[in-house]
Every structure is written in C-alpha cells, then in structure tokens.
Amino acid sequence: MRAIERLNPIALTIYFLLVSGRVMFSNDPVLLCCSLMGALALHFALHGLTGWKTHGYTIALFVVMALMNPIFNHNGATVLFVMNDNPVTLEACLYGLSAAGMIVAVLYWFRAFSFVMTSDKLLYVFGGISPRLALLLSMTLRYVPLFGTQARKVSQAQKALGLYKEDNIVDSFKAGLRVFSVMVTWTLENGIITADSMTARGYGTGRRSRYSLFRWRTEDALFLILSLVLCALSAIFDRAVVYYPLLQIAPLTVRATIGYVAYGMLACMPVFICGKEAVKWRVLMYRM
Amino acid sequence: MARIDVSHVSFAYPSIQEKTLRDISFSVDQGAFIAVCGATGSGKSTLLRLLKREIAPLGQFEGEIRYNGVLRDEMSEREAAYKIGYVMQRPEQQIVTDKVWHELAFGLENMQVPQPVIARRIAEMAAYFDMESWFDKDVSTLSGGQKQLLNLASVMVMQPDVLILDEPTAQLDPIAASAFIATVQKLNRELGLTVIMTEHRLEEVIPICDKLLVISQGSVAAYGAPKEVVPRMLQDAALHSVMPSPSRLFQAVNGEGSCPLTVREGREYVSAWTNAQMRALPKEQETAHDKAALEMREVYFRYDRHGADVLRGLNATVYENEIYCVLGGNGSGKTTALTVAAGLNKPYSGMVRVFGKKIKEYHNQSLYRECLTMLPQDVQTVFLCNTVREELKDAEEGMALLPFDLKPYFDRHPYDLSGGEQQLVALAKVLATRPKLLLMDEPTKGIDAASKMKLIEILKALKQDGMTIVIVTHDVEFAALCADRCALFFRGNVISEGMPRAFFAQNSFYTTAISRMTRGIFDNAVTVEDAAHLCRVNGKARI
C-alpha cells in the first residue's frame, strides 16, 4: 500500500475535489499545465509506465475536443483562414486547446481518485453523512456482484438444459428474459434469509454505532490543512485570462507567481508523498 | 442449573392443520453440545427457529421456552439478540456487507458498541478463527467454507452464551465441513459455549456431542447420550441410514456389547471378527468396454489469458453405459472438467469427443437437445418457474424415468422444497430431453442420507436403461455405493482410476469410513455390506 493510499479517505476526497475543482474554474494555461503535470506524475507514480492504450485514447480525445471548438465556434478577432465560408480564429483554437487540456487533466485526477478510493473508503466517506446510507451502500456493493455471478450460473445451467433452442439472437434474448425474471424471484427469496440474518444479529434494536478501519492521524490533518491553504492561495491570486475577442492575459505579478507556486505545490503533493516514501525505503534498505 | 428449558412446546404453521411440533420437552445444560437429528421435514428446523425469538416462525405456539429461567418472550430485546447466536444453512445469503471486517463488525454496530471495543473484539475473533489473511478481502472472493466460518465468527463477536446452528455444513464440501465442525467443537470446549446443532453429517458430530436429540414426526423420539440413543435408532428404518457406518456395521452383524461410533472403536470391534477364514472380497471383474461416451485427450483450459491452467493435459475416457465418479479436493478442477465436457467452456488445446463426435461438430445446440445434459451444483439454477407444475410441464418423459411421484409437490414453489426434493425435481427436468449422457455436479450436496439412498437407486435404474452418467462428487461413501469406476482428480488431471473396491482400498484418506476401519484386517471392504459379509463369513474369534 502506497503512502497516498494510507491517507484518511475524507482528507483524500477533499484534496481531489480541490485540485480538480480549482482547474475546472480556471482557464489559465499555466495553471492548466501545472495540473496536467501533477495528474500525469501521480498516474505514473501509481501505475508505473503502463496503460499506454488508455493514454492513447486520452490523446485522441484531446485532439478531437481541441479541434471541435474552432470548427463550431467562430468568435475571436484573429482569423487564420476561412473554411466553408466560416472563419477559423486563433482565439477559438487556443480556447479549444485550453478546454481540452482541462478536461484531460480532470480525467486523470478522477482516474487516480477512483484507483485510490476503494469501495470501503467511499463507504467511510458516505458513512460520515449517514450510517444508514453507508450500510445500504455496503449491502449494494455486496449484492451487485452476487447477482451477476448467479445470473451467469443460471444462464449456463439453462444452456446445458437446452433452453437456448437455436443459435439466433431472438431466441437468446427470450431466454435471457426468462433468466432475468427468475433472478428477481431469487433475489427476493434470498433477501429473506439476509433479513433473518440481520435481525438475528440485533439489527433494528436501536441506534447503530459505526466501525471503520480508518482513523484521523496528524498527517491526515496536516495534509488536509495544507491542501486547503494552497488551494485558497491559488484562488485568491488568480490571474485573469480572457480569450474573446482577443487573448488578454493579466501581467505576471508577484501575486500571480505566488498563486502558481501554491497550485503547483498542491498538484505535486501526492507524488511528493509517494516519492518521499520510495526514497525512505531506498535509504533503509541501503542501511541494512 | 439448566440453561435452556423447553417444556411442552407445540407449534402449527398458520395454513396447515397438522401440528409441525407436538409436545416437545427437553432441557440443555450449560456448556453442553447437543446434536439434533431427524429426517427431512421432521420439524427440526422449526424447533431451532423457535428457540431464537427474532426469527421464530409465525403460527400457533404453545408451551414455554426459558433461558436461565427467563421466558423467551420476556427477555430484553438486546439480550435476546446477542445472547443467542444463530447460524443458518446457506453461507452466501447470510452475509450482509461486502467486506470481511465490516461483516464482523455488523452485529457490534447494532449493539452500539463504541469503536475501540469493536476494534478489539473483531481483532481477537479474526485471530482466533485465523482470518487475518482475508480480513480486508471482499466477501465475494471467499470460498464456501470461509464464508460459513465468517458467519460463525460474526455471531461469535457478540459473545453469545448459546449457539444454534441449522445444518451449517450442508452446502460445504467434506473437508470444509470437518474444519467447520472442529471449530464449533473448539468453541464448545474452550469457551464453554452451549451448542445446539442440526447436522446431516452425523458421522462427524455423534462422536463429539454430549447428547443426541432425535426428532421424529414433530416429537422427541429419543434424547440422551449417543451411546444409548444410537443403538435404539438403528432399529428405526427411517433413521437407520443417518447413523454412522461403524454402528450400522454393528447392527448388520447383530452385534452385542457396546456399539462402536467412531472409526477407532469400529476397528477394535472388527478385529474381534477375524479368524482368517476369508480375508478379502474378490475385486470386481473388469467388464469389456468398447464404445466411449466421452473422451478427453490432452485438454488444457484456463479461465483467463493470464491465469493459471485449471486443466493440465487432462486425459479421461468414460465408456457407454457406466457410472463414472470423479473425486478430488477443492479447486482440483473437477467442476471445470465437467463444464468443458458439457461444452460450456472451451479448452484452448486438446480434444473433447462426445459419442465419437467433436463438440464443435454438434451444430445449433443439438448437443444439448439430444445428447448430453448437465445437472449443476446449485440446483436452484435449474428452476425458472413459480410452481413445480410449470417447471415440469414439458418433462413428462423425465418424470416417467423416476420411480417417484412428484405430483405432491406440484403446487409448491421450487425454492420452498427441501434440498432432497429440489434435487429430484431438477433431475426430472434434466431428464426431459432423454439424454444419453448425464453429467452431475455434486448431486449429494445439501441432501440427507435417506434422499441420498433414493438417488443411488434412481441412478442405477437410469444406467439399466442405457444411460451413461458422470458424477463429480466429494462424497466418498456415495461414490463407493453407486460408481462402476472412480477417478481421483488432482491439479487438473486424473491421477488414478479404477473399480470402487480396488480404488478405495488403495486410498488411505480419500476413502470410506468402512475402508479405514477394516484396513489391515480385511482387504477390499468398502461398504457396510462388504464388511458385514466378511464378518459373517469369518464369525467371531474365540479368545
């Protein structure tokens, strides 16, 4: 388990909301680059140099989205060329690039989030809102794969019994419907057993307490406070960027630089945490 | 002081005239281990559910149930829930949450136990049950035996005084079942926990229980120490097949003296019956086989590309008109081999022929229409309708093949039948296509000894009609009684093969209780009948 995965799920959730939310509400290309770098670095830290297929898809998505804007949006003062009697402008191109970059960055952040936040962590976060909701979620998470496996079993059993009479789509669809309908019965039938098992263990005798494997540690608190401060700094020292009709960027002041540094640090925090641990390990191994 | 007192309990379900339980009285001492037995439908499950207030069935209840002198209905809600633990038959459906640790904590959360206490109790319990390596896992990744242990552990965290178990091992394979029963025994010995357990694997439970409660047709037929109760029950035709094989051998040779219950006692008993007149039974004659019904050559199979091979160069031949039993441990690939033979999974290398024709050459599902059919392990997966009548609408031929009348079940929902009854209805449905080759996966799982005997009769009759039957099973005693040839499966391949007597005489663990009992005394004795015959021929040694 990597250091980042050990952090308290609530702190982690807030962090991911901040780091991706900040970039969603900004169209500053520098901030965007920082965010993209941080997200990519985290991806490689978590998965190593793998998943080139998904990277390929993401690049394709980026290209399509970047091209989409100048083709359909004709705002902007600087006309590059005219296509089908429609002007293609420099500003629309730049805005397209920036918007596509933003979406790709957010995508990478979410990918890392869904990898780090396993189901029990999500449950812990929701359980903070309502214990009942948490139990419901947990039961759902248990039930969905169970339903899938049982449906597959029924379908196989029925295949060997000759339920699927011919190799055609209509027939297999009909058979599929029958399997689904029996699965509903199965669900209700087994739900009774689960309900018995719950009441037998005292469910419904009063308020419930909540147990979870996660605790708040000093590091979690520090991580959360630092994330909040850095995000706030970067939001306060925001640098205004206007794309239409002409690209206008506010001058690079000290304040804006502070904002960039703050966001840069925010985006690099998880990689830094992972990296620190890796270095520590090396040192420890070396000493042994 | 008695811990549980049941006095004059009668019970009737609302829509049924006849009483399910009639005037039942018994008391259980603190720390006792009580095994409850009786045929299917004798009312033992109803009795156990009545003991646990939260899940007691609705109906007309008379009599009294007291815990430590307090009436069941006057206990506080909390106490009733936590002091009496209850484990049911189906491991899968009792689990509520998705993670092992959360399941352990579930009962304690309901008790509103503070977090640090929960942490301590579940840590203790996980260590006691040796669950640490799967503590963080998803429940769906556990094996059946692990799931049932989890159910037991998540009841035990609430520190109950009484543990009630309703056929907890019915859905487990024999090895997992023994491990489970051993754990229950350990809890009883080490914690002084009072245990009340129904079980169809009486061979394992009788030697360890303090008292045996026999329920017959809704009333107490006997209650006492196994040594006293078993000899009496052997006289009862309905319960005879439920009793352990050493005691059945004892009865078969009209034994005198004390009745042996375990393999060890059985060995002592048998050794008195040898004066070397006849030591061995003849091995069965190999019958000449010519045509193969199912042929597998160098079959390799794995479930996903990066996974390990489940079948590794499997070679097996099943001849026409024989009953072929495949035995083997969990995860040895037996079930997978069966699905490959049925064409449900496709091997990536090797050849499977059914009646001389490759599976690929059976077009348009004709394989399943005319040739073979498979009865899966979970018979519930066979049912698609709301009544047995609809289920068997097109299965006239299948029903005709069975020597039983299934009409009494016609108006019931297939899920409401007992394990043995479900098996029969499923079998009728499976036989509707008049298959030439029948594949069965663990047909004895979850059925009692009497139904097992019925099943053996049916299978033998089907064989007479010219059917070829392949059975994958854990149940050694069952295989010994019905197989023409047995095969031992290990790591995706058949390791040894042979006629039952030769096969079981070679094995020292994977063999019947009788074979273990007579090892070194008699040769080739596999079933109770075999051993009884040898005993009778030899006569009792004069010492």
XYZ file of C-alpha atoms in Angstrom, chain A residues 118-120 123 134-135 137-139 141-142 145-146 150 153-154 156-168 178-179 181-182 185-186 189-191 193-215, chain B residues 49 52 54-55 77-78 81-82 88 90 92-99 101-103 105-110 112-113 115 118-119 122 135-136 139 154 158 343-345 364-365 368-369 372-374 376 378 380-385 413 415-416 429-430:
122
model
C -11.600 1.682 -2.883
C -15.193 0.824 -2.013
C -14.602 0.708 1.741
C -18.255 3.936 2.304
C -23.380 3.548 4.415
C -24.975 0.204 5.288
C -24.232 1.098 0.033
C -22.263 -1.721 1.555
C -25.132 -4.148 1.009
C -21.798 -3.420 -3.205
C -22.142 -6.956 -1.915
C -21.512 -8.962 -7.979
C -23.550 -11.717 -6.302
C -25.778 -16.119 -10.011
C -24.681 -19.636 -13.319
C -28.379 -19.791 -14.180
C -25.029 -21.708 -18.069
C -27.247 -24.259 -16.348
C -30.104 -23.409 -18.698
C -27.851 -23.641 -21.714
C -26.896 -27.203 -20.796
C -30.593 -27.962 -20.293
C -31.345 -26.872 -23.817
C -33.206 -23.656 -23.026
C -31.492 -21.922 -25.904
C -33.083 -23.816 -28.760
C -31.250 -22.298 -31.687
C -28.244 -20.121 -32.299
C -30.127 -16.920 -33.023
C -36.603 -15.715 -18.503
C -33.285 -15.847 -16.701
C -37.268 -12.949 -14.295
C -36.121 -15.918 -12.231
C -37.502 -14.322 -7.564
C -34.091 -15.495 -6.431
C -36.069 -15.375 -1.766
C -32.512 -14.785 -0.665
C -33.349 -11.358 0.667
C -32.515 -15.085 4.507
C -30.360 -11.970 4.647
C -33.077 -10.144 6.565
C -33.306 -13.043 9.041
C -29.572 -12.982 9.452
C -29.725 -9.236 10.151
C -32.483 -9.391 12.774
C -30.826 -12.424 14.348
C -27.817 -10.205 14.947
C -29.835 -7.449 16.532
C -30.437 -5.125 13.591
C -33.282 -2.761 14.382
C -32.989 -2.935 18.171
C -31.891 0.683 18.377
C -29.377 3.167 17.104
C -26.276 1.764 15.490
C -22.704 2.742 16.094
C -20.234 2.790 13.253
C -16.968 0.963 12.925
C -14.375 1.657 10.291
C -10.766 0.820 9.692
C -9.780 4.468 9.181
C -8.648 6.967 11.778
C -36.028 -21.240 14.837
C -34.388 -17.802 18.558
C -36.172 -12.770 16.317
C -36.632 -15.326 13.570
C -34.654 -7.124 23.005
C -30.903 -6.699 23.169
C -30.498 -10.852 20.028
C -26.958 -11.121 21.375
C -28.113 -20.833 9.084
C -26.755 -21.045 3.248
C -23.786 -16.887 0.890
C -27.143 -15.393 1.803
C -26.436 -14.772 5.481
C -23.662 -12.321 4.741
C -24.897 -8.747 4.817
C -21.996 -6.484 3.875
C -19.291 -6.504 1.225
C -16.104 -6.676 3.304
C -14.146 -6.770 8.518
C -17.433 -4.960 8.079
C -19.373 -8.212 8.390
C -18.422 -5.509 12.952
C -22.069 -5.618 11.834
C -23.554 -7.180 14.976
C -21.491 -4.992 17.273
C -22.561 -1.877 15.386
C -26.153 -2.923 16.040
C -23.955 0.367 19.640
C -20.591 -0.781 20.916
C -15.384 1.908 18.083
C -15.326 -3.179 18.279
C -11.743 -2.972 17.066
C -13.022 -8.267 15.934
C -9.591 -9.713 6.834
C -9.515 -6.923 4.215
C -16.706 -11.279 0.730
C -19.582 -12.633 13.106
C -21.264 -10.680 20.063
C -19.215 -27.667 -23.991
C -19.945 -24.716 -21.698
C -16.264 -23.826 -21.524
C -27.226 -25.336 -33.384
C -27.316 -26.546 -29.768
C -27.972 -30.328 -25.563
C -31.127 -31.310 -27.395
C -25.991 -34.712 -23.089
C -27.282 -32.641 -20.232
C -25.798 -31.366 -17.024
C -25.321 -28.149 -11.919
C -26.610 -25.299 -7.312
C -31.760 -23.679 -7.779
C -30.247 -22.521 -11.072
C -32.320 -25.134 -12.892
C -35.652 -23.586 -11.930
C -37.283 -20.832 -13.951
C -40.960 -21.012 -12.960
C -42.619 -23.121 -5.390
C -37.437 -22.837 -3.817
C -39.724 -23.968 -0.958
C -36.397 -31.600 -15.569
C -32.913 -32.529 -16.675
